GROMACS .gro file of C-alpha atoms in nm:
model
  339
    1MET     CA    1  -4.434   2.980   0.840
    2ALA     CA    2  -4.636   2.664   0.901
    3THR     CA    3  -4.524   2.425   1.176
    4LEU     CA    4  -4.572   2.058   1.261
    5LYS     CA    5  -4.806   2.172   1.536
    6ASP     CA    6  -5.030   2.341   1.276
    7ILE     CA    7  -5.051   2.018   1.075
    8ALA     CA    8  -5.125   1.817   1.391
    9LYS     CA    9  -5.419   2.041   1.477
   10LEU     CA   10  -5.577   1.994   1.134
   11THR     CA   11  -5.514   1.620   1.097
   12GLY     CA   12  -5.533   1.486   1.452
   13VAL     CA   13  -5.203   1.302   1.393
   14SER     CA   14  -4.921   1.328   1.648
   15ILE     CA   15  -4.630   1.561   1.575
   16SER     CA   16  -4.375   1.278   1.588
   17THR     CA   17  -4.572   1.072   1.335
   18ILE     CA   18  -4.613   1.373   1.105
   19SER     CA   19  -4.239   1.438   1.118
   20ARG     CA   20  -4.161   1.077   1.025
   21ILE     CA   21  -4.411   1.082   0.736
   22LEU     CA   22  -4.274   1.407   0.591
   23ASN     CA   23  -3.916   1.285   0.624
   24ASN     CA   24  -3.998   0.958   0.441
   25ASP     CA   25  -3.933   0.725   0.734
   26THR     CA   26  -3.971   0.379   0.572
   27THR     CA   27  -3.992   0.206   0.910
   28LEU     CA   28  -4.313   0.388   1.003
   29ASN     CA   29  -4.625   0.172   1.009
   30VAL     CA   30  -4.931   0.391   0.936
   31SER     CA   31  -5.216   0.366   0.689
   32SER     CA   32  -5.193   0.518   0.341
   33GLN     CA   33  -5.495   0.732   0.428
   34THR     CA   34  -5.308   0.889   0.720
   35LYS     CA   35  -5.001   0.951   0.505
   36ASP     CA   36  -5.208   1.111   0.231
   37LYS     CA   37  -5.393   1.333   0.480
   38VAL     CA   38  -5.069   1.455   0.636
   39ILE     CA   39  -4.897   1.518   0.304
   40GLU     CA   40  -5.201   1.697   0.159
   41THR     CA   41  -5.236   1.921   0.467
   42ALA     CA   42  -4.864   2.002   0.466
   43SER     CA   43  -4.889   2.095   0.099
   44LYS     CA   44  -5.188   2.325   0.158
   45LEU     CA   45  -5.001   2.498   0.440
   46ASN     CA   46  -4.686   2.519   0.225
   47TYR     CA   47  -4.493   2.343   0.502
   48LYS     CA   48  -4.131   2.253   0.432
   49THR     CA   49  -3.909   2.016   0.628
   50ILE     CA   50  -3.578   2.137   0.770
   51ALA     CA   51  -3.398   1.956   0.487
   52GLN     CA   52  -3.614   2.127   0.225
   53ARG     CA   53  -3.566   2.469   0.382
   54TYR     CA   54  -3.193   2.414   0.403
   55LYS     CA   55  -3.185   2.317   0.035
   56ASP     CA   56  -3.374   2.636  -0.051
   57SER     CA   57  -3.131   2.838   0.160
   58LYS     CA   58  -2.839   2.715  -0.051
   59THR     CA   59  -2.985   2.861  -0.371
   60LYS     CA   60  -3.103   3.198  -0.240
   61LYS     CA   61  -2.879   3.504  -0.261
   62TYR     CA   62  -2.860   3.611   0.102
   63LYS     CA   63  -2.768   3.951   0.243
   64ILE     CA   64  -2.599   3.987   0.582
   65GLY     CA   65  -2.544   4.306   0.777
   66ILE     CA   66  -2.229   4.351   0.987
   67ALA     CA   67  -2.234   4.593   1.280
   68GLN     CA   68  -1.929   4.696   1.481
   69MET     CA   69  -1.923   4.786   1.850
   70PHE     CA   70  -1.660   5.053   1.783
   71ASP     CA   71  -1.690   5.359   1.561
   72LEU     CA   72  -1.425   5.408   1.289
   73GLU     CA   73  -1.194   5.615   1.508
   74GLU     CA   74  -1.210   5.360   1.790
   75GLN     CA   75  -1.140   5.073   1.548
   76LYS     CA   76  -0.804   5.229   1.467
   77LYS     CA   77  -0.701   5.168   1.828
   78ASP     CA   78  -0.791   4.797   1.825
   79ILE     CA   79  -0.740   4.623   1.491
   80TYR     CA   80  -0.880   4.293   1.623
   81TYR     CA   81  -1.232   4.405   1.537
   82VAL     CA   82  -1.128   4.523   1.192
   83MET     CA   83  -0.962   4.186   1.128
   84MET     CA   84  -1.268   3.996   1.252
   85ARG     CA   85  -1.492   4.190   1.016
   86THR     CA   86  -1.254   4.130   0.723
   87VAL     CA   87  -1.251   3.755   0.784
   88LEU     CA   88  -1.631   3.748   0.808
   89GLU     CA   89  -1.658   3.931   0.478
   90GLU     CA   90  -1.419   3.684   0.313
   91ILE     CA   91  -1.618   3.382   0.436
   92CYS     CA   92  -1.945   3.538   0.319
   93LEU     CA   93  -1.793   3.614  -0.022
   94GLU     CA   94  -1.683   3.251  -0.055
   95LYS     CA   95  -2.047   3.150   0.007
   96ASN     CA   96  -2.183   3.407  -0.242
   97ILE     CA   97  -2.344   3.604   0.041
   98GLU     CA   98  -2.368   3.981   0.006
   99VAL     CA   99  -2.235   4.186   0.300
  100ILE     CA  100  -2.399   4.516   0.391
  101SER     CA  101  -2.242   4.751   0.646
  102LEU     CA  102  -2.447   4.898   0.930
  103PHE     CA  103  -2.343   5.240   1.060
  104ARG     CA  104  -2.451   5.451   1.356
  105ASN     CA  105  -2.624   5.773   1.259
  106GLN     CA  106  -2.635   6.094   1.464
  107ASP     CA  107  -2.906   5.942   1.684
  108LYS     CA  108  -2.681   5.638   1.751
  109ASN     CA  109  -2.920   5.411   1.557
  110PHE     CA  110  -2.777   5.156   1.316
  111ILE     CA  111  -2.863   5.231   0.954
  112LYS     CA  112  -2.764   5.095   0.612
  113ILE     CA  113  -2.697   5.300   0.300
  114ASN     CA  114  -2.936   5.105   0.076
  115LYS     CA  115  -3.287   4.964   0.093
  116LYS     CA  116  -3.191   4.599   0.054
  117LYS     CA  117  -3.363   4.365   0.300
  118LEU     CA  118  -3.131   4.191   0.544
  119ASP     CA  119  -3.151   3.815   0.600
  120GLY     CA  120  -2.928   3.827   0.905
  121ILE     CA  121  -2.692   4.041   1.112
  122PHE     CA  122  -2.350   3.970   1.265
  123PRO     CA  123  -2.293   4.220   1.547
  124ILE     CA  124  -1.922   4.218   1.641
  125GLY     CA  125  -1.854   4.316   2.001
  126ARG     CA  126  -2.093   4.436   2.271
  127PHE     CA  127  -2.409   4.638   2.231
  128THR     CA  128  -2.670   4.810   2.445
  129VAL     CA  129  -3.024   4.677   2.482
  130GLU     CA  130  -3.143   4.966   2.264
  131GLU     CA  131  -2.891   4.881   1.992
  132ILE     CA  132  -2.999   4.516   1.995
  133GLU     CA  133  -3.363   4.623   1.959
  134ASN     CA  134  -3.247   4.833   1.664
  135PHE     CA  135  -3.105   4.520   1.497
  136GLU     CA  136  -3.437   4.341   1.538
  137LEU     CA  137  -3.608   4.606   1.326
  138TYR     CA  138  -3.414   4.459   1.033
  139THR     CA  139  -3.425   4.085   1.109
  140LYS     CA  140  -3.466   3.828   1.386
  141ASN     CA  141  -3.169   3.630   1.250
  142ILE     CA  142  -2.889   3.765   1.467
  143VAL     CA  143  -2.564   3.589   1.561
  144PHE     CA  144  -2.342   3.780   1.806
  145ILE     CA  145  -1.965   3.754   1.784
  146ASP     CA  146  -1.759   3.820   2.099
  147SER     CA  147  -2.060   3.867   2.325
  148SER     CA  148  -2.363   3.674   2.443
  149PRO     CA  149  -2.632   3.926   2.549
  150ASP     CA  150  -2.922   3.683   2.595
  151GLU     CA  151  -2.849   3.311   2.586
  152LEU     CA  152  -3.219   3.223   2.567
  153THR     CA  153  -3.278   3.437   2.259
  154TYR     CA  154  -2.965   3.494   2.051
  155HIS     CA  155  -2.697   3.271   1.904
  156SER     CA  156  -2.343   3.372   1.995
  157ILE     CA  157  -1.980   3.286   1.926
  158ILE     CA  158  -1.735   3.380   2.203
  159PRO     CA  159  -1.370   3.308   2.289
  160ASN     CA  160  -1.269   3.074   2.568
  161TYR     CA  161  -1.109   3.336   2.794
  162GLN     CA  162  -1.053   3.085   3.073
  163LEU     CA  163  -0.853   2.855   2.844
  164GLY     CA  164  -0.651   3.147   2.708
  165LEU     CA  165  -0.549   3.268   3.053
  166LYS     CA  166  -0.467   2.916   3.165
  167LEU     CA  167  -0.238   2.863   2.865
  168ALA     CA  168  -0.058   3.194   2.918
  169LEU     CA  169  -0.009   3.158   3.292
  170LYS     CA  170   0.094   2.792   3.275
  171HIS     CA  171   0.354   2.892   3.018
  172PHE     CA  172   0.494   3.154   3.255
  173LEU     CA  173   0.502   2.907   3.545
  174GLU     CA  174   0.668   2.638   3.335
  175ARG     CA  175   0.939   2.891   3.244
  176GLY     CA  176   1.003   2.958   3.613
  177HIS     CA  177   0.812   3.285   3.660
  178LYS     CA  178   0.657   3.338   4.004
  179ASN     CA  179   0.594   3.714   4.005
  180ILE     CA  180   0.339   3.774   3.730
  181GLY     CA  181   0.148   4.095   3.669
  182PHE     CA  182  -0.166   4.195   3.479
  183ILE     CA  183  -0.207   4.489   3.241
  184GLY     CA  184  -0.555   4.589   3.124
  185SER     CA  185  -0.902   4.684   3.241
  186ARG     CA  186  -1.041   4.520   3.553
  187TYR     CA  187  -1.383   4.646   3.453
  188THR     CA  188  -1.511   4.659   3.098
  189PHE     CA  189  -1.833   4.664   2.898
  190GLY     CA  190  -2.045   4.357   2.963
  191ASN     CA  191  -2.265   4.179   2.709
  192THR     CA  192  -2.509   4.470   2.698
  193LYS     CA  193  -2.254   4.748   2.751
  194GLU     CA  194  -2.308   4.768   3.124
  195TRP     CA  195  -1.989   4.778   3.329
  196GLU     CA  196  -1.882   4.447   3.478
  197ILE     CA  197  -1.558   4.282   3.586
  198ASP     CA  198  -1.348   4.173   3.289
  199SER     CA  199  -1.335   3.795   3.231
  200ARG     CA  200  -0.962   3.800   3.160
  201TYR     CA  201  -0.889   3.965   3.494
  202VAL     CA  202  -1.123   3.725   3.676
  203TYR     CA  203  -0.947   3.418   3.536
  204PHE     CA  204  -0.601   3.573   3.584
  205LYS     CA  205  -0.665   3.643   3.952
  206SER     CA  206  -0.838   3.309   4.015
  207PHE     CA  207  -0.560   3.105   3.854
  208LEU     CA  208  -0.278   3.277   4.044
  209GLU     CA  209  -0.469   3.272   4.373
  210GLY     CA  210  -0.500   2.898   4.325
  211HIS     CA  211  -0.120   2.884   4.310
  212LYS     CA  212  -0.084   3.139   4.595
  213LEU     CA  213   0.096   3.377   4.356
  214PHE     CA  214  -0.149   3.663   4.303
  215ASN     CA  215  -0.004   4.005   4.393
  216GLU     CA  216  -0.229   4.312   4.377
  217ASP     CA  217   0.081   4.534   4.347
  218PHE     CA  218   0.151   4.387   4.005
  219VAL     CA  219  -0.185   4.489   3.853
  220ILE     CA  220  -0.168   4.784   3.612
  221GLU     CA  221  -0.513   4.928   3.542
  222CYS     CA  222  -0.553   5.087   3.198
  223ASP     CA  223  -0.798   5.126   2.911
  224MET     CA  224  -0.772   4.888   2.616
  225ASN     CA  225  -0.554   5.110   2.398
  226ALA     CA  226  -0.185   5.189   2.351
  227ASN     CA  227  -0.198   5.546   2.483
  228SER     CA  228  -0.353   5.441   2.814
  229GLY     CA  229  -0.112   5.148   2.839
  230TYR     CA  230   0.185   5.380   2.792
  231LYS     CA  231   0.072   5.631   3.057
  232SER     CA  232  -0.019   5.360   3.309
  233MET     CA  233   0.310   5.176   3.265
  234MET     CA  234   0.513   5.497   3.301
  235GLU     CA  235   0.327   5.573   3.623
  236PHE     CA  236   0.382   5.218   3.750
  237LEU     CA  237   0.756   5.238   3.685
  238LYS     CA  238   0.792   5.544   3.909
  239ASN     CA  239   0.722   5.362   4.234
  240LYS     CA  240   0.692   4.988   4.183
  241ASN     CA  241   0.935   4.702   4.140
  242LEU     CA  242   0.881   4.502   3.823
  243PRO     CA  243   0.751   4.145   3.833
  244SER     CA  244   0.933   3.902   3.607
  245ALA     CA  245   0.637   3.882   3.364
  246PHE     CA  246   0.318   4.057   3.259
  247PHE     CA  247   0.004   3.925   3.093
  248ILE     CA  248  -0.137   4.200   2.865
  249SER     CA  249  -0.511   4.158   2.818
  250SER     CA  250  -0.523   4.296   2.462
  251ASP     CA  251  -0.280   4.339   2.174
  252ALA     CA  252  -0.412   4.694   2.142
  253ILE     CA  253  -0.231   4.788   2.466
  254ALA     CA  254   0.104   4.631   2.372
  255PRO     CA  255   0.258   4.916   2.163
  256GLY     CA  256   0.219   5.158   2.453
  257ILE     CA  257   0.374   4.911   2.698
  258LEU     CA  258   0.672   4.850   2.471
  259LYS     CA  259   0.723   5.225   2.422
  260ALA     CA  260   0.729   5.285   2.798
  261LEU     CA  261   0.969   4.997   2.861
  262ASN     CA  262   1.199   5.114   2.582
  263GLU     CA  263   1.213   5.467   2.721
  264LYS     CA  264   1.317   5.325   3.059
  265ASN     CA  265   1.571   5.092   2.894
  266ILE     CA  266   1.386   4.783   3.021
  267LYS     CA  267   1.442   4.505   2.771
  268VAL     CA  268   1.204   4.226   2.664
  269PRO     CA  269   1.256   3.941   2.750
  270VAL     CA  270   1.586   4.005   2.935
  271ASP     CA  271   1.430   4.222   3.205
  272ILE     CA  272   1.059   4.150   3.163
  273SER     CA  273   0.857   3.879   2.987
  274LEU     CA  274   0.527   3.948   2.808
  275ILE     CA  275   0.230   3.752   2.672
  276THR     CA  276  -0.060   3.931   2.502
  277PHE     CA  277  -0.415   3.834   2.407
  278ASN     CA  278  -0.566   3.823   2.052
  279ASP     CA  279  -0.248   3.768   1.845
  280THR     CA  280  -0.289   4.039   1.585
  281PRO     CA  281   0.003   4.183   1.380
  282LEU     CA  282   0.064   4.422   1.672
  283SER     CA  283   0.217   4.127   1.857
  284GLU     CA  284   0.353   3.932   1.562
  285PHE     CA  285   0.555   4.224   1.420
  286ALA     CA  286   0.656   4.393   1.746
  287THR     CA  287   1.025   4.412   1.838
  288PRO     CA  288   1.081   4.162   1.982
  289SER     CA  289   0.785   3.961   1.856
  290LEU     CA  290   0.543   3.888   2.140
  291SER     CA  291   0.404   3.554   2.248
  292SER     CA  292   0.026   3.576   2.232
  293ILE     CA  293  -0.302   3.391   2.281
  294ARG     CA  294  -0.440   3.338   1.931
  295ILE     CA  295  -0.809   3.364   1.851
  296PHE     CA  296  -0.899   3.148   1.549
  297MET     CA  297  -1.081   3.411   1.345
  298ARG     CA  298  -1.163   3.199   1.040
  299GLU     CA  299  -1.306   2.927   1.262
  300TYR     CA  300  -1.508   3.197   1.438
  301ALA     CA  301  -1.644   3.318   1.108
  302HIS     CA  302  -1.727   2.967   0.985
  303ALA     CA  303  -1.906   2.889   1.312
  304ALA     CA  304  -2.106   3.212   1.294
  305LEU     CA  305  -2.212   3.149   0.934
  306SER     CA  306  -2.300   2.787   1.008
  307VAL     CA  307  -2.534   2.899   1.286
  308MET     CA  308  -2.683   3.165   1.057
  309GLU     CA  309  -2.752   2.899   0.792
  310GLU     CA  310  -2.936   2.695   1.055
  311LEU     CA  311  -3.155   2.998   1.124
  312TRP     CA  312  -3.226   3.032   0.753
  313ALA     CA  313  -3.318   2.665   0.739
  314GLY     CA  314  -3.572   2.710   1.020
  315GLU     CA  315  -3.373   2.561   1.308
  316HIS     CA  316  -3.417   2.796   1.605
  317GLY     CA  317  -3.259   2.612   1.898
  318VAL     CA  318  -3.035   2.879   2.054
  319LYS     CA  319  -2.661   2.804   2.064
  320LYS     CA  320  -2.373   2.961   2.252
  321ILE     CA  321  -2.049   2.837   2.096
  322ILE     CA  322  -1.730   2.882   2.301
  323MET     CA  323  -1.433   2.873   2.065
  324PRO     CA  324  -1.091   2.743   2.170
  325CYS     CA  325  -0.764   2.935   2.141
  326ASN     CA  326  -0.396   2.854   2.164
  327LEU     CA  327  -0.064   3.005   2.265
  328VAL     CA  328   0.171   3.122   1.991
  329GLU     CA  329   0.524   3.124   2.133
  330ARG     CA  330   0.763   3.390   2.005
  331GLU     CA  331   1.050   3.587   2.160
  332SER     CA  332   0.905   3.762   2.462
  333VAL     CA  333   0.926   3.506   2.745
  334LYS     CA  334   1.252   3.441   2.931
  335ASP     CA  335   1.313   3.084   3.051
  336PHE     CA  336   1.430   3.053   3.414
  337SER     CA  337   1.332   2.688   3.447
  338SER     CA  338   1.674   2.541   3.365
  339LYS     CA  339   1.856   2.763   3.613
   0.00000   0.00000   0.00000
């Protein structure tokens, strides 16, 4: 694709002047000969302005691949990623964009079931360096969702974990809770699937240390699924006193925690208060319904597609978009503040 730099080399005109000529800047004072030379050279090189390329992008039938971090069996344990994919597909359908699924084969390479050329890929979750290189075999137009593997190369859309933890913990404090625990993984896959400390745990510990309330005894280490949450909570209840509240780092853990508490006749929110992260139906339709940090999935999807459209239009300035979240209050937090 021709660039302004290519035109400048052939015409001897500065890049800024060329840009103003091609974008019909009426305030520009240059000779008609210079204008003609620039326009003729741009035409020969088949150069298109960002506006022209964006207009073309609106009429083309695009095809986007979606790749999931988890395999099908793993997705059953954490429906957040299934929901995120569904919302992305809906937004693409509204824009008349075809969605093509990418699957791992036996060699762990991502493949598609047809020969259609991809115009972009949305990888959801976290991927190894080798997997990312695999994506690039299909297209350079890649927008990561829920990870940011290389901020100098790839666009990404990620949640504001720090804001989410602040909202949850401030809510506990405002309701009079002083003994607050954490349930989840302290270490998890990083942006390129290398183990690193989990952001939610980092912000949880930092916030409570700032209020001189962090207690290591109230941290329950478990994998991000219900089965691990159940086993870890049952083990915790053998020897430890309960805090008044727990922050659960993923909705996927919540069913296991509730099962363990129910078996021990510990009632929510009478005996223990809970706030989860992600706000999927696992929290909304639990008994009792759980307060949760909501991720705005449709806004995520719109942001991801907007960035992809910029790539299609020729705009390659890399963006990392940190999306806000909010607290959805339900029935799982006891209020001590008025006592």
